[in-house]
Amino acid sequence: MATGVKQALLQPAGLSFDCHSADDLLTAAARAGIAVPASCRNGVCEICEARLLSGSALNTRNQQTIMVGESLMMCRTKALTDLELEIDAVMAAGQNPPKTFQAKVADVRAISHDVYRVELQLNRRRELSFHAGQYLSVNLPDTDPCYFSIASSPLAQAVELHIQATPEWVSAQKVIDALIQGPEVTVEMPHGKACLAAAPEKPLLFVAAGTGFAQVKSMVDYLRETRFDQPVALYWGVRRPEDMYLRELAETWQREWEPFTFVPVVGDDEDNDWSGHHDQLVDAVLRSGFDWRNVQVMASGSPVMVYTLMDALVGAGLPEGDFHSDVLEYAPR
């Protein structure tokens, strides 16, 4: 039997990962941060079924070699050579087609003076595939969809949201009222291209303003689950200390996860000019010491913040293709 590390390429996503001799394909994909749908580890559910396009693989249940063109279960297959597989259930970043779901409202609770944590449960959870960092829409009758980042990992059973709402913010407050009053809500997901379909191959810098932290939480949970070991930093900017609604969580990540660094950036309470705080956040990021030629940046916040940050980092040497934000898609300039 051939030994050593092999490469597997998943089509049509174009995602590749290393396969060590002791690992089945499902384990190897998970180590690379590629979420292959599965609900068992012995080939019974058949959700991780793929078709072998090229190479040689071994069925670990019957020790038979799998031929090109045959189907296989990734949870009970090992790579004998480099492989190319076809699996429609795995999509590249931003390519998951949105679907509509009825979600049960499991919990709604205030976690700060103006932010609510929402937990939704989906009866058809096995049908849902999304990438860390994507977002959903809450669709209420007779109103436009309201969009919120998913704060939970793609591997979590429940879907978590962080919704900032006050009576002055009519649309968000209407959503919170509906979630509190009704047992179910209609959601459409996933949306967004600024996400992680696989673990990055370089250090990662998160820059978030306000509830942009929700998108970061999804990606951090995902990276911790996949044991990502490259340097990761979070710069979280808010107007006032009380706006940093889950600061203790970010501090816990820093204590418990060796690659992670958390830098809170809090504005001057006496000067609530938001554009000024954006400049303060950008200045802090520029002083981070990252090699801008070798880092991937994920930014979550208002268009003003995101474009101010992008211009500064590209000017400092960051390749524009390494800067990612949903703002670039929904608010192009």
C-alpha atoms as a printed R data frame, in Angstrom:
    type eleno elety resid chain resno       x      y       z
1   ATOM     1    CA   MET     A     1   0.000  0.000   0.000
2   ATOM     2    CA   ALA     A     2   1.259  3.448  -0.841
3   ATOM     3    CA   THR     A     3   2.269  5.568   2.172
4   ATOM     4    CA   GLY     A     4   2.797  9.250   2.854
5   ATOM     5    CA   VAL     A     5   0.567 12.279   2.552
6   ATOM     6    CA   LYS     A     6  -1.793 12.340  -0.421
7   ATOM     7    CA   GLN     A     7  -3.851 15.213  -1.848
8   ATOM     8    CA   ALA     A     8  -7.593 15.105  -2.397
9   ATOM     9    CA   LEU     A     9  -9.363 17.609  -4.643
10  ATOM    10    CA   LEU     A    10 -13.123 18.103  -4.271
11  ATOM    11    CA   GLN     A    11 -15.114 19.126  -7.330
12  ATOM    12    CA   PRO     A    12 -16.967 21.295  -8.251
13  ATOM    13    CA   ALA     A    13 -15.837 23.341  -5.210
14  ATOM    14    CA   GLY     A    14 -12.156 23.210  -6.194
15  ATOM    15    CA   LEU     A    15 -11.135 22.676  -2.532
16  ATOM    16    CA   SER     A    16  -8.151 20.463  -1.736
17  ATOM    17    CA   PHE     A    17  -6.780 18.919   1.453
18  ATOM    18    CA   ASP     A    18  -4.012 16.630   2.718
19  ATOM    19    CA   CYS     A    19  -4.788 12.980   3.460
20  ATOM    20    CA   HIS     A    20  -2.549 11.245   5.995
21  ATOM    21    CA   SER     A    21  -2.312  7.475   5.833
22  ATOM    22    CA   ALA     A    22  -4.130  6.954   9.147
23  ATOM    23    CA   ASP     A    23  -7.104  9.180   8.292
24  ATOM    24    CA   ASP     A    24 -10.311  8.528   6.407
25  ATOM    25    CA   LEU     A    25 -11.295 11.227   3.913
26  ATOM    26    CA   LEU     A    26 -13.931 12.746   6.186
27  ATOM    27    CA   THR     A    27 -11.426 13.196   9.033
28  ATOM    28    CA   ALA     A    28  -8.818 14.624   6.675
29  ATOM    29    CA   ALA     A    29 -11.289 17.112   5.207
30  ATOM    30    CA   ALA     A    30 -12.379 18.211   8.681
31  ATOM    31    CA   ARG     A    31  -8.745 18.787   9.686
32  ATOM    32    CA   ALA     A    32  -8.440 21.146   6.716
33  ATOM    33    CA   GLY     A    33 -11.573 22.978   7.807
34  ATOM    34    CA   ILE     A    34 -13.724 21.663   4.960
35  ATOM    35    CA   ALA     A    35 -17.227 20.920   6.198
36  ATOM    36    CA   VAL     A    36 -18.455 17.733   4.555
37  ATOM    37    CA   PRO     A    37 -22.058 16.970   5.611
38  ATOM    38    CA   ALA     A    38 -22.296 13.805   7.744
39  ATOM    39    CA   SER     A    39 -24.356 12.507  10.641
40  ATOM    40    CA   CYS     A    40 -22.611  9.174  11.260
41  ATOM    41    CA   ARG     A    41 -19.103  7.751  11.021
42  ATOM    42    CA   ASN     A    42 -19.775  4.365   9.429
43  ATOM    43    CA   GLY     A    43 -21.392  5.030   6.052
44  ATOM    44    CA   VAL     A    44 -24.976  4.502   7.173
45  ATOM    45    CA   CYS     A    45 -26.335  8.013   6.570
46  ATOM    46    CA   GLU     A    46 -24.699  8.237   3.098
47  ATOM    47    CA   ILE     A    47 -24.627 12.054   3.327
48  ATOM    48    CA   CYS     A    48 -20.849 12.130   2.692
49  ATOM    49    CA   GLU     A    49 -21.171 10.157  -0.549
50  ATOM    50    CA   ALA     A    50 -18.783 11.210  -3.335
51  ATOM    51    CA   ARG     A    51 -17.751  9.828  -6.721
52  ATOM    52    CA   LEU     A    52 -14.133  8.967  -7.494
53  ATOM    53    CA   LEU     A    53 -13.020 10.870 -10.600
54  ATOM    54    CA   SER     A    54  -9.334  9.876 -10.527
55  ATOM    55    CA   GLY     A    55  -6.839  8.099  -8.323
56  ATOM    56    CA   SER     A    56  -7.051  5.015  -6.132
57  ATOM    57    CA   ALA     A    57  -8.847  4.686  -2.787
58  ATOM    58    CA   LEU     A    58  -9.572  1.962  -0.238
59  ATOM    59    CA   ASN     A    59 -12.942  1.054   1.291
60  ATOM    60    CA   THR     A    60 -11.992  0.523   4.950
61  ATOM    61    CA   ARG     A    61 -15.083 -1.593   5.640
62  ATOM    62    CA   ASN     A    62 -14.373 -4.395   3.147
63  ATOM    63    CA   GLN     A    63 -10.725 -3.556   2.287
64  ATOM    64    CA   GLN     A    64 -11.611 -3.397  -1.416
65  ATOM    65    CA   THR     A    65 -10.038 -0.924  -3.835
66  ATOM    66    CA   ILE     A    66 -12.515  1.638  -5.149
67  ATOM    67    CA   MET     A    67 -12.469  2.043  -8.926
68  ATOM    68    CA   VAL     A    68 -12.655  5.320 -10.850
69  ATOM    69    CA   GLY     A    69 -16.282  6.184 -11.500
70  ATOM    70    CA   GLU     A    70 -17.565  4.391  -8.392
71  ATOM    71    CA   SER     A    71 -19.266  6.018  -5.442
72  ATOM    72    CA   LEU     A    72 -17.692  6.035  -1.980
73  ATOM    73    CA   MET     A    73 -18.448  7.163   1.556
74  ATOM    74    CA   MET     A    74 -15.781  9.595   2.695
75  ATOM    75    CA   CYS     A    75 -16.110  8.431   6.316
76  ATOM    76    CA   ARG     A    76 -14.903  4.932   5.406
77  ATOM    77    CA   THR     A    77 -12.464  5.643   2.591
78  ATOM    78    CA   LYS     A    78  -8.693  6.185   2.673
79  ATOM    79    CA   ALA     A    79  -6.565  7.633  -0.102
80  ATOM    80    CA   LEU     A    80  -4.023  5.308  -1.698
81  ATOM    81    CA   THR     A    81  -2.913  7.968  -4.195
82  ATOM    82    CA   ASP     A    82  -3.793 11.576  -4.932
83  ATOM    83    CA   LEU     A    83  -7.541 11.756  -5.554
84  ATOM    84    CA   GLU     A    84 -10.105 13.838  -7.372
85  ATOM    85    CA   LEU     A    85 -13.646 13.488  -6.042
86  ATOM    86    CA   GLU     A    86 -17.026 14.800  -7.102
87  ATOM    87    CA   ILE     A    87 -19.311 15.819  -4.218
88  ATOM    88    CA   ASP     A    88 -22.039 18.381  -4.816
89  ATOM    89    CA   ALA     A    89 -22.716 18.758  -1.080
90  ATOM    90    CA   VAL     A    90 -19.441 20.678  -0.610
91  ATOM    91    CA   MET     A    91 -19.443 24.176  -2.036
92  ATOM    92    CA   ALA     A    92 -16.783 26.839  -2.391
93  ATOM    93    CA   ALA     A    93 -17.077 30.077  -0.445
94  ATOM    94    CA   GLY     A    94 -20.272 31.909  -1.291
95  ATOM    95    CA   GLN     A    95 -21.642 29.230  -3.622
96  ATOM    96    CA   ASN     A    96 -24.161 27.585  -1.288
97  ATOM    97    CA   PRO     A    97 -27.586 28.209  -2.834
98  ATOM    98    CA   PRO     A    98 -29.914 29.932  -0.327
99  ATOM    99    CA   LYS     A    99 -32.884 27.918   0.912
100 ATOM   100    CA   THR     A   100 -35.946 28.879   2.939
101 ATOM   101    CA   PHE     A   101 -36.449 27.222   6.330
102 ATOM   102    CA   GLN     A   102 -38.973 27.392   9.135
103 ATOM   103    CA   ALA     A   103 -36.998 27.876  12.327
104 ATOM   104    CA   LYS     A   104 -38.151 27.327  15.883
105 ATOM   105    CA   VAL     A   105 -37.342 30.234  18.199
106 ATOM   106    CA   ALA     A   106 -35.533 28.449  21.034
107 ATOM   107    CA   ASP     A   107 -34.276 31.496  22.951
108 ATOM   108    CA   VAL     A   108 -34.228 35.290  22.829
109 ATOM   109    CA   ARG     A   109 -32.363 37.141  25.554
110 ATOM   110    CA   ALA     A   110 -30.715 40.528  26.037
111 ATOM   111    CA   ILE     A   111 -26.936 40.259  26.454
112 ATOM   112    CA   SER     A   112 -26.284 44.010  26.633
113 ATOM   113    CA   HIS     A   113 -28.193 47.281  26.723
114 ATOM   114    CA   ASP     A   114 -29.090 46.956  23.018
115 ATOM   115    CA   VAL     A   115 -27.985 43.515  21.742
116 ATOM   116    CA   TYR     A   116 -30.058 40.323  21.858
117 ATOM   117    CA   ARG     A   117 -28.765 36.776  21.506
118 ATOM   118    CA   VAL     A   118 -31.171 34.650  19.459
119 ATOM   119    CA   GLU     A   119 -31.072 30.874  19.133
120 ATOM   120    CA   LEU     A   120 -32.953 29.180  16.304
121 ATOM   121    CA   GLN     A   121 -33.478 25.469  15.761
122 ATOM   122    CA   LEU     A   122 -34.194 23.973  12.324
123 ATOM   123    CA   ASN     A   123 -36.117 20.736  11.873
124 ATOM   124    CA   ARG     A   124 -34.310 20.222   8.559
125 ATOM   125    CA   ARG     A   125 -30.833 20.958   9.975
126 ATOM   126    CA   ARG     A   126 -29.252 18.144   7.950
127 ATOM   127    CA   GLU     A   127 -30.338 19.933   4.766
128 ATOM   128    CA   LEU     A   128 -28.582 23.133   5.796
129 ATOM   129    CA   SER     A   129 -25.013 23.711   4.637
130 ATOM   130    CA   PHE     A   130 -23.281 27.040   5.190
131 ATOM   131    CA   HIS     A   131 -19.781 28.364   5.688
132 ATOM   132    CA   ALA     A   132 -18.439 30.138   8.750
133 ATOM   133    CA   GLY     A   133 -18.980 33.868   8.296
134 ATOM   134    CA   GLN     A   134 -22.131 33.741   6.186
135 ATOM   135    CA   TYR     A   135 -25.422 35.443   7.041
136 ATOM   136    CA   LEU     A   136 -29.161 34.884   6.793
137 ATOM   137    CA   SER     A   137 -32.335 36.871   6.310
138 ATOM   138    CA   VAL     A   138 -35.313 36.879   8.649
139 ATOM   139    CA   ASN     A   139 -38.434 37.127   6.494
140 ATOM   140    CA   LEU     A   140 -41.460 38.602   8.249
141 ATOM   141    CA   PRO     A   141 -44.830 39.056   6.515
142 ATOM   142    CA   ASP     A   142 -45.396 42.347   4.695
143 ATOM   143    CA   THR     A   143 -41.867 43.666   5.275
144 ATOM   144    CA   ASP     A   144 -38.471 43.580   3.605
145 ATOM   145    CA   PRO     A   145 -36.025 40.850   4.658
146 ATOM   146    CA   CYS     A   146 -33.711 41.750   7.551
147 ATOM   147    CA   TYR     A   147 -30.158 40.418   7.305
148 ATOM   148    CA   PHE     A   148 -28.021 39.221  10.245
149 ATOM   149    CA   SER     A   149 -24.679 37.447  10.501
150 ATOM   150    CA   ILE     A   150 -24.758 33.862  11.724
151 ATOM   151    CA   ALA     A   151 -22.779 33.776  14.973
152 ATOM   152    CA   SER     A   152 -22.506 29.978  15.265
153 ATOM   153    CA   SER     A   153 -20.203 27.464  13.617
154 ATOM   154    CA   PRO     A   154 -21.451 25.417  10.637
155 ATOM   155    CA   LEU     A   155 -21.042 22.353  12.877
156 ATOM   156    CA   ALA     A   156 -23.377 23.660  15.590
157 ATOM   157    CA   GLN     A   157 -26.895 22.235  15.745
158 ATOM   158    CA   ALA     A   158 -28.546 25.572  16.579
159 ATOM   159    CA   VAL     A   159 -28.211 28.834  14.653
160 ATOM   160    CA   GLU     A   160 -27.131 31.804  16.761
161 ATOM   161    CA   LEU     A   161 -27.720 35.483  15.935
162 ATOM   162    CA   HIS     A   162 -26.689 38.744  17.625
163 ATOM   163    CA   ILE     A   163 -29.291 41.405  16.878
164 ATOM   164    CA   GLN     A   164 -28.780 45.024  17.860
165 ATOM   165    CA   ALA     A   165 -32.186 46.609  18.406
166 ATOM   166    CA   THR     A   166 -33.780 49.578  20.118
167 ATOM   167    CA   PRO     A   167 -37.202 51.166  19.595
168 ATOM   168    CA   GLU     A   168 -35.495 53.752  17.345
169 ATOM   169    CA   TRP     A   169 -34.301 51.022  14.955
170 ATOM   170    CA   VAL     A   170 -37.699 50.038  13.653
171 ATOM   171    CA   SER     A   171 -36.816 47.070  11.432
172 ATOM   172    CA   ALA     A   172 -34.533 45.325  13.945
173 ATOM   173    CA   GLN     A   173 -36.946 45.971  16.810
174 ATOM   174    CA   LYS     A   174 -39.770 44.516  14.719
175 ATOM   175    CA   VAL     A   175 -37.738 41.334  14.266
176 ATOM   176    CA   ILE     A   176 -37.029 41.045  17.993
177 ATOM   177    CA   ASP     A   177 -40.702 41.584  18.804
178 ATOM   178    CA   ALA     A   178 -41.690 38.880  16.314
179 ATOM   179    CA   LEU     A   179 -39.124 36.434  17.706
180 ATOM   180    CA   ILE     A   180 -40.304 37.006  21.269
181 ATOM   181    CA   GLN     A   181 -43.987 36.642  20.383
182 ATOM   182    CA   GLY     A   182 -43.916 33.818  17.839
183 ATOM   183    CA   PRO     A   183 -42.757 30.204  18.164
184 ATOM   184    CA   GLU     A   184 -41.415 30.079  14.594
185 ATOM   185    CA   VAL     A   185 -39.905 32.383  12.003
186 ATOM   186    CA   THR     A   186 -39.031 32.060   8.307
187 ATOM   187    CA   VAL     A   187 -35.355 32.418   7.436
188 ATOM   188    CA   GLU     A   188 -33.445 32.237   4.168
189 ATOM   189    CA   MET     A   189 -29.839 31.097   4.227
190 ATOM   190    CA   PRO     A   190 -27.008 31.142   3.557
191 ATOM   191    CA   HIS     A   191 -25.921 34.436   2.013
192 ATOM   192    CA   GLY     A   192 -22.494 36.030   1.647
193 ATOM   193    CA   LYS     A   193 -19.126 35.394   0.020
194 ATOM   194    CA   ALA     A   194 -16.860 36.730   2.791
195 ATOM   195    CA   CYS     A   195 -16.613 33.400   4.587
196 ATOM   196    CA   LEU     A   196 -14.369 30.394   5.193
197 ATOM   197    CA   ALA     A   197 -14.975 27.255   3.143
198 ATOM   198    CA   ALA     A   198 -11.639 25.856   4.325
199 ATOM   199    CA   ALA     A   199  -8.978 26.836   6.825
200 ATOM   200    CA   PRO     A   200  -6.743 29.620   5.425
201 ATOM   201    CA   GLU     A   201  -3.124 28.895   4.564
202 ATOM   202    CA   LYS     A   202  -1.829 32.116   6.124
203 ATOM   203    CA   PRO     A   203  -2.356 34.213   9.281
204 ATOM   204    CA   LEU     A   204  -5.813 35.690   9.716
205 ATOM   205    CA   LEU     A   205  -6.817 39.170  10.876
206 ATOM   206    CA   PHE     A   206 -10.402 39.921  11.909
207 ATOM   207    CA   VAL     A   207 -11.531 43.538  12.124
208 ATOM   208    CA   ALA     A   208 -15.035 44.090  13.478
209 ATOM   209    CA   ALA     A   209 -17.127 47.065  14.493
210 ATOM   210    CA   GLY     A   210 -20.122 46.676  16.812
211 ATOM   211    CA   THR     A   211 -22.169 43.544  16.117
212 ATOM   212    CA   GLY     A   212 -19.740 42.637  13.334
213 ATOM   213    CA   PHE     A   213 -18.392 40.475  16.152
214 ATOM   214    CA   ALA     A   214 -21.129 37.931  15.343
215 ATOM   215    CA   GLN     A   215 -19.530 37.043  12.015
216 ATOM   216    CA   VAL     A   216 -16.155 36.760  13.726
217 ATOM   217    CA   LYS     A   217 -17.566 34.413  16.365
218 ATOM   218    CA   SER     A   218 -18.793 31.994  13.692
219 ATOM   219    CA   MET     A   219 -15.356 31.882  12.086
220 ATOM   220    CA   VAL     A   220 -13.435 31.639  15.376
221 ATOM   221    CA   ASP     A   221 -15.636 28.760  16.583
222 ATOM   222    CA   TYR     A   222 -15.039 27.030  13.262
223 ATOM   223    CA   LEU     A   223 -11.260 27.559  13.337
224 ATOM   224    CA   ARG     A   224 -10.985 26.308  16.902
225 ATOM   225    CA   GLU     A   225 -12.944 23.173  15.963
226 ATOM   226    CA   THR     A   226 -10.529 22.516  13.095
227 ATOM   227    CA   ARG     A   227  -7.494 23.213  15.345
228 ATOM   228    CA   PHE     A   228  -6.220 26.039  13.146
229 ATOM   229    CA   ASP     A   229  -2.690 26.914  14.323
230 ATOM   230    CA   GLN     A   230  -1.748 30.002  12.284
231 ATOM   231    CA   PRO     A   231  -1.733 33.385  14.094
232 ATOM   232    CA   VAL     A   232  -5.229 34.884  14.443
233 ATOM   233    CA   ALA     A   233  -5.978 38.394  15.697
234 ATOM   234    CA   LEU     A   234  -9.224 40.235  16.390
235 ATOM   235    CA   TYR     A   235  -9.473 44.029  16.506
236 ATOM   236    CA   TRP     A   236 -12.941 44.912  17.795
237 ATOM   237    CA   GLY     A   237 -13.947 48.566  17.679
238 ATOM   238    CA   VAL     A   238 -16.889 50.086  19.565
239 ATOM   239    CA   ARG     A   239 -18.018 53.573  20.611
240 ATOM   240    CA   ARG     A   240 -18.329 52.875  24.342
241 ATOM   241    CA   PRO     A   241 -17.101 50.072  26.652
242 ATOM   242    CA   GLU     A   242 -20.658 48.782  27.181
243 ATOM   243    CA   ASP     A   243 -21.015 48.257  23.408
244 ATOM   244    CA   MET     A   244 -18.429 45.428  23.572
245 ATOM   245    CA   TYR     A   245 -21.202 43.040  24.504
246 ATOM   246    CA   LEU     A   246 -19.210 39.758  24.583
247 ATOM   247    CA   ARG     A   247 -15.792 41.046  25.587
248 ATOM   248    CA   GLU     A   248 -15.380 38.260  28.151
249 ATOM   249    CA   LEU     A   249 -15.798 35.665  25.396
250 ATOM   250    CA   ALA     A   250 -13.059 37.259  23.276
251 ATOM   251    CA   GLU     A   251 -10.795 37.401  26.338
252 ATOM   252    CA   THR     A   252 -11.501 33.714  26.999
253 ATOM   253    CA   TRP     A   253 -10.428 32.862  23.439
254 ATOM   254    CA   GLN     A   254  -7.172 34.698  24.059
255 ATOM   255    CA   ARG     A   255  -6.503 32.755  27.277
256 ATOM   256    CA   GLU     A   256  -7.451 29.330  25.957
257 ATOM   257    CA   TRP     A   257  -6.417 29.377  22.288
258 ATOM   258    CA   GLU     A   258  -2.703 29.917  21.789
259 ATOM   259    CA   PRO     A   259  -2.757 31.393  18.231
260 ATOM   260    CA   PHE     A   260  -5.353 34.049  19.167
261 ATOM   261    CA   THR     A   261  -4.830 37.717  20.078
262 ATOM   262    CA   PHE     A   262  -7.625 40.106  21.047
263 ATOM   263    CA   VAL     A   263  -7.240 43.874  20.817
264 ATOM   264    CA   PRO     A   264 -10.262 45.928  21.987
265 ATOM   265    CA   VAL     A   265 -10.514 49.428  20.513
266 ATOM   266    CA   VAL     A   266 -12.904 51.632  22.474
267 ATOM   267    CA   GLY     A   267 -13.752 55.177  21.404
268 ATOM   268    CA   ASP     A   268 -13.641 58.281  23.533
269 ATOM   269    CA   ASP     A   269 -16.920 58.486  25.473
270 ATOM   270    CA   GLU     A   270 -16.875 62.270  25.177
271 ATOM   271    CA   ASP     A   271 -16.678 62.210  21.377
272 ATOM   272    CA   ASN     A   272 -19.133 59.883  19.691
273 ATOM   273    CA   ASP     A   273 -18.281 60.839  16.128
274 ATOM   274    CA   TRP     A   274 -18.354 57.359  14.541
275 ATOM   275    CA   SER     A   275 -16.084 58.258  11.646
276 ATOM   276    CA   GLY     A   276 -13.467 59.298  14.177
277 ATOM   277    CA   HIS     A   277 -13.709 55.910  15.851
278 ATOM   278    CA   HIS     A   278 -13.307 54.225  12.486
279 ATOM   279    CA   ASP     A   279 -10.027 56.095  12.078
280 ATOM   280    CA   GLN     A   280  -9.013 55.004  15.580
281 ATOM   281    CA   LEU     A   281  -9.741 51.351  14.719
282 ATOM   282    CA   VAL     A   282  -7.858 51.564  11.415
283 ATOM   283    CA   ASP     A   283  -4.855 53.195  13.097
284 ATOM   284    CA   ALA     A   284  -4.758 50.389  15.687
285 ATOM   285    CA   VAL     A   285  -4.836 47.751  12.938
286 ATOM   286    CA   LEU     A   286  -2.025 49.453  11.032
287 ATOM   287    CA   ARG     A   287   0.122 49.277  14.185
288 ATOM   288    CA   SER     A   288  -0.521 45.527  14.565
289 ATOM   289    CA   GLY     A   289   2.829 44.469  13.121
290 ATOM   290    CA   PHE     A   290   1.374 42.064  10.551
291 ATOM   291    CA   ASP     A   291   3.296 41.430   7.337
292 ATOM   292    CA   TRP     A   292   0.651 42.782   4.954
293 ATOM   293    CA   ARG     A   293   2.030 40.604   2.150
294 ATOM   294    CA   ASN     A   294   1.200 37.454   4.141
295 ATOM   295    CA   VAL     A   295  -2.146 37.823   5.899
296 ATOM   296    CA   GLN     A   296  -5.825 37.359   5.087
297 ATOM   297    CA   VAL     A   297  -8.160 40.083   6.384
298 ATOM   298    CA   MET     A   298 -11.862 39.595   7.184
299 ATOM   299    CA   ALA     A   299 -13.675 42.871   7.934
300 ATOM   300    CA   SER     A   300 -17.196 43.257   9.312
301 ATOM   301    CA   GLY     A   301 -18.827 46.628   9.876
302 ATOM   302    CA   SER     A   302 -20.355 49.588   8.092
303 ATOM   303    CA   PRO     A   303 -19.326 50.507   4.529
304 ATOM   304    CA   VAL     A   304 -17.501 53.587   5.863
305 ATOM   305    CA   MET     A   305 -15.380 51.500   8.214
306 ATOM   306    CA   VAL     A   306 -14.722 48.721   5.711
307 ATOM   307    CA   TYR     A   307 -13.615 50.965   2.845
308 ATOM   308    CA   THR     A   308 -11.508 53.164   5.140
309 ATOM   309    CA   LEU     A   309  -9.758 50.025   6.387
310 ATOM   310    CA   MET     A   310  -9.345 48.493   2.930
311 ATOM   311    CA   ASP     A   311  -7.790 51.636   1.475
312 ATOM   312    CA   ALA     A   312  -5.365 51.880   4.394
313 ATOM   313    CA   LEU     A   313  -4.274 48.246   4.266
314 ATOM   314    CA   VAL     A   314  -3.939 48.078   0.481
315 ATOM   315    CA   GLY     A   315  -1.882 51.248   0.715
316 ATOM   316    CA   ALA     A   316   0.315 49.508   3.300
317 ATOM   317    CA   GLY     A   317   0.962 46.570   0.962
318 ATOM   318    CA   LEU     A   318  -1.946 44.156   1.437
319 ATOM   319    CA   PRO     A   319  -2.949 42.486  -1.864
320 ATOM   320    CA   GLU     A   320  -6.541 43.536  -2.553
321 ATOM   321    CA   GLY     A   321  -7.529 39.894  -3.077
322 ATOM   322    CA   ASP     A   322  -6.660 39.141   0.561
323 ATOM   323    CA   PHE     A   323  -9.223 41.640   1.879
324 ATOM   324    CA   HIS     A   324 -12.694 40.152   2.388
325 ATOM   325    CA   SER     A   325 -15.941 41.760   3.491
326 ATOM   326    CA   ASP     A   326 -19.617 41.367   2.631
327 ATOM   327    CA   VAL     A   327 -19.685 45.135   2.187
328 ATOM   328    CA   LEU     A   328 -17.787 44.717  -1.092
329 ATOM   329    CA   GLU     A   329 -20.741 42.703  -2.391
330 ATOM   330    CA   TYR     A   330 -23.801 44.536  -1.034
331 ATOM   331    CA   ALA     A   331 -22.421 48.098  -1.034
332 ATOM   332    CA   PRO     A   332 -19.952 48.341  -3.957
333 ATOM   333    CA   ARG     A   333 -18.507 51.760  -4.573
